[in-house]
PDB file of C-alpha atoms in Angstrom:
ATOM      1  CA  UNK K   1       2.620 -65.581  57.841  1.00 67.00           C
ATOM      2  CA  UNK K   2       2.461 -62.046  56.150  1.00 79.00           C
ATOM      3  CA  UNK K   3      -0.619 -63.148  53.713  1.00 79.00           C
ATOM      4  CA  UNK K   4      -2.119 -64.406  56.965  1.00 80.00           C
ATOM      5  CA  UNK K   5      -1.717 -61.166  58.557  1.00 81.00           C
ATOM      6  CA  UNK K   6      -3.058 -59.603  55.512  1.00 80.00           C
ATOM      7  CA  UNK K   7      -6.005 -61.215  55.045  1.00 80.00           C
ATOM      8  CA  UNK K   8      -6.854 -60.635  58.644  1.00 85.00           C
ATOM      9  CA  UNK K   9      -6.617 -57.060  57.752  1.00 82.00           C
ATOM     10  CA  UNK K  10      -8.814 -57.324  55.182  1.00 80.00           C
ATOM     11  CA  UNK K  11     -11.153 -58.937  57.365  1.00 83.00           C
ATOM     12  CA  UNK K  12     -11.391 -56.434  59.525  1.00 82.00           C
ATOM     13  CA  UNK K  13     -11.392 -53.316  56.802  1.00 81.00           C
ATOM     14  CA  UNK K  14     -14.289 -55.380  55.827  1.00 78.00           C
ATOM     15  CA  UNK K  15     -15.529 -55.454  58.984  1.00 80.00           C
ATOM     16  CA  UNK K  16     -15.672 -51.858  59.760  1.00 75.00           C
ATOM     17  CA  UNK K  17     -17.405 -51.372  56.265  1.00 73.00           C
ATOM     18  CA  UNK K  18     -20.181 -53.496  57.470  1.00 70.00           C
ATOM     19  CA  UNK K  19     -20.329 -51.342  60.683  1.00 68.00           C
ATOM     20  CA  UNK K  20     -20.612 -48.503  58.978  1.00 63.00           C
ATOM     21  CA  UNK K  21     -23.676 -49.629  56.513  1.00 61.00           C
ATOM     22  CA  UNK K  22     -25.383 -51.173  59.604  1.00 61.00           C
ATOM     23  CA  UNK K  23     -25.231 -47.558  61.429  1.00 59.00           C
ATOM     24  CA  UNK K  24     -29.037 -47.336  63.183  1.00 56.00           C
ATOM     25  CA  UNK K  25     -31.167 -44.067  62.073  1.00 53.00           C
ATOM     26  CA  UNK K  26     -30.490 -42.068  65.007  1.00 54.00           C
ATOM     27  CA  UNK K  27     -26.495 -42.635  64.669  1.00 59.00           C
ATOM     28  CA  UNK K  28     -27.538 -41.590  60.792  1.00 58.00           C
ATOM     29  CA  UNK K  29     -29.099 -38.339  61.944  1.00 60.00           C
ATOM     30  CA  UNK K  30     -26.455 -37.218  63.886  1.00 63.00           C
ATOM     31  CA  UNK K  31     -24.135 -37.247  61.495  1.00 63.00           C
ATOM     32  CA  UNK K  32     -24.569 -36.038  57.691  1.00 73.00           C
ATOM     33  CA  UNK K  33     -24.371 -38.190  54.648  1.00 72.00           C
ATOM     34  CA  UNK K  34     -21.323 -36.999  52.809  1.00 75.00           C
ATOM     35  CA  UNK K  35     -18.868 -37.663  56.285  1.00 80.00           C
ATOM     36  CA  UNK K  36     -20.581 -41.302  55.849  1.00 78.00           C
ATOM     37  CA  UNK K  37     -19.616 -41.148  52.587  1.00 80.00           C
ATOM     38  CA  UNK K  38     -16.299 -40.297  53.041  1.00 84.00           C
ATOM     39  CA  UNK K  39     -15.649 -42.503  55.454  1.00 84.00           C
ATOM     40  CA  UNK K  40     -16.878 -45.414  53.606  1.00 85.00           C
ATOM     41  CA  UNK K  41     -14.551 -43.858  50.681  1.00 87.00           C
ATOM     42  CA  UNK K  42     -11.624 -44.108  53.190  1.00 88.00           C
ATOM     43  CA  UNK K  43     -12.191 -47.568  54.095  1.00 86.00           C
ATOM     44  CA  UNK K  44     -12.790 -48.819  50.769  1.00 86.00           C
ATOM     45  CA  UNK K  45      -8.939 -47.278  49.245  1.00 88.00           C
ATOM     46  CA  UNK K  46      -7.652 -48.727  52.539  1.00 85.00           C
ATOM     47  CA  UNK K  47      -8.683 -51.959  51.656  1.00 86.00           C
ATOM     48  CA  UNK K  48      -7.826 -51.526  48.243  1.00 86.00           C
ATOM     49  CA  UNK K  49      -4.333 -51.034  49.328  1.00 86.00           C
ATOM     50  CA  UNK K  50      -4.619 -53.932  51.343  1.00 84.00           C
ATOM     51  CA  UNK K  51      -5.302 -55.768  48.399  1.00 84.00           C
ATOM     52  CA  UNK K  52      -2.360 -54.558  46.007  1.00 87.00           C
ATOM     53  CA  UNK K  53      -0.083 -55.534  48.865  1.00 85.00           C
ATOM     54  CA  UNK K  54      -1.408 -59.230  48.705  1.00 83.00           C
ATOM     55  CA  UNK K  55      -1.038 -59.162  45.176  1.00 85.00           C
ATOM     56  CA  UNK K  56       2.487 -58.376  45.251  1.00 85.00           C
ATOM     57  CA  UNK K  57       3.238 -61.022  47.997  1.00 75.00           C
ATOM     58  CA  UNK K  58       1.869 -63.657  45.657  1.00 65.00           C
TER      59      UNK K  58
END
């Protein structure tokens, strides 16, 4: 049950990534590239960590 609930936390770190990429050009100019970047940054060591604590359940 805890892998499941991983996973599903990946899915949805994943998720938000893909939201974020997809943002349309007026979202884009309203905000400036480096929060974008960080915030992309922040999702990606999130799901990182998501990831070490599957490998240690295995």
């Amino acid at each position: 049950m805890t892998k499941f609930i991983i996973l599903f936390n990946i899915f949805i770190k994943l998720f938000n990534l893909a939201k974020v990429s997809m943002r349309t050009d007026e979202t884009v100019e309203t905000q400036t590239a480096d929060k974008i970047v960080k915030e992309i940054e922040e999702k990606k060591e999130n799901f990182e960590d998501l990831l070490q604590d599957l490998n240690r359940e295995t």
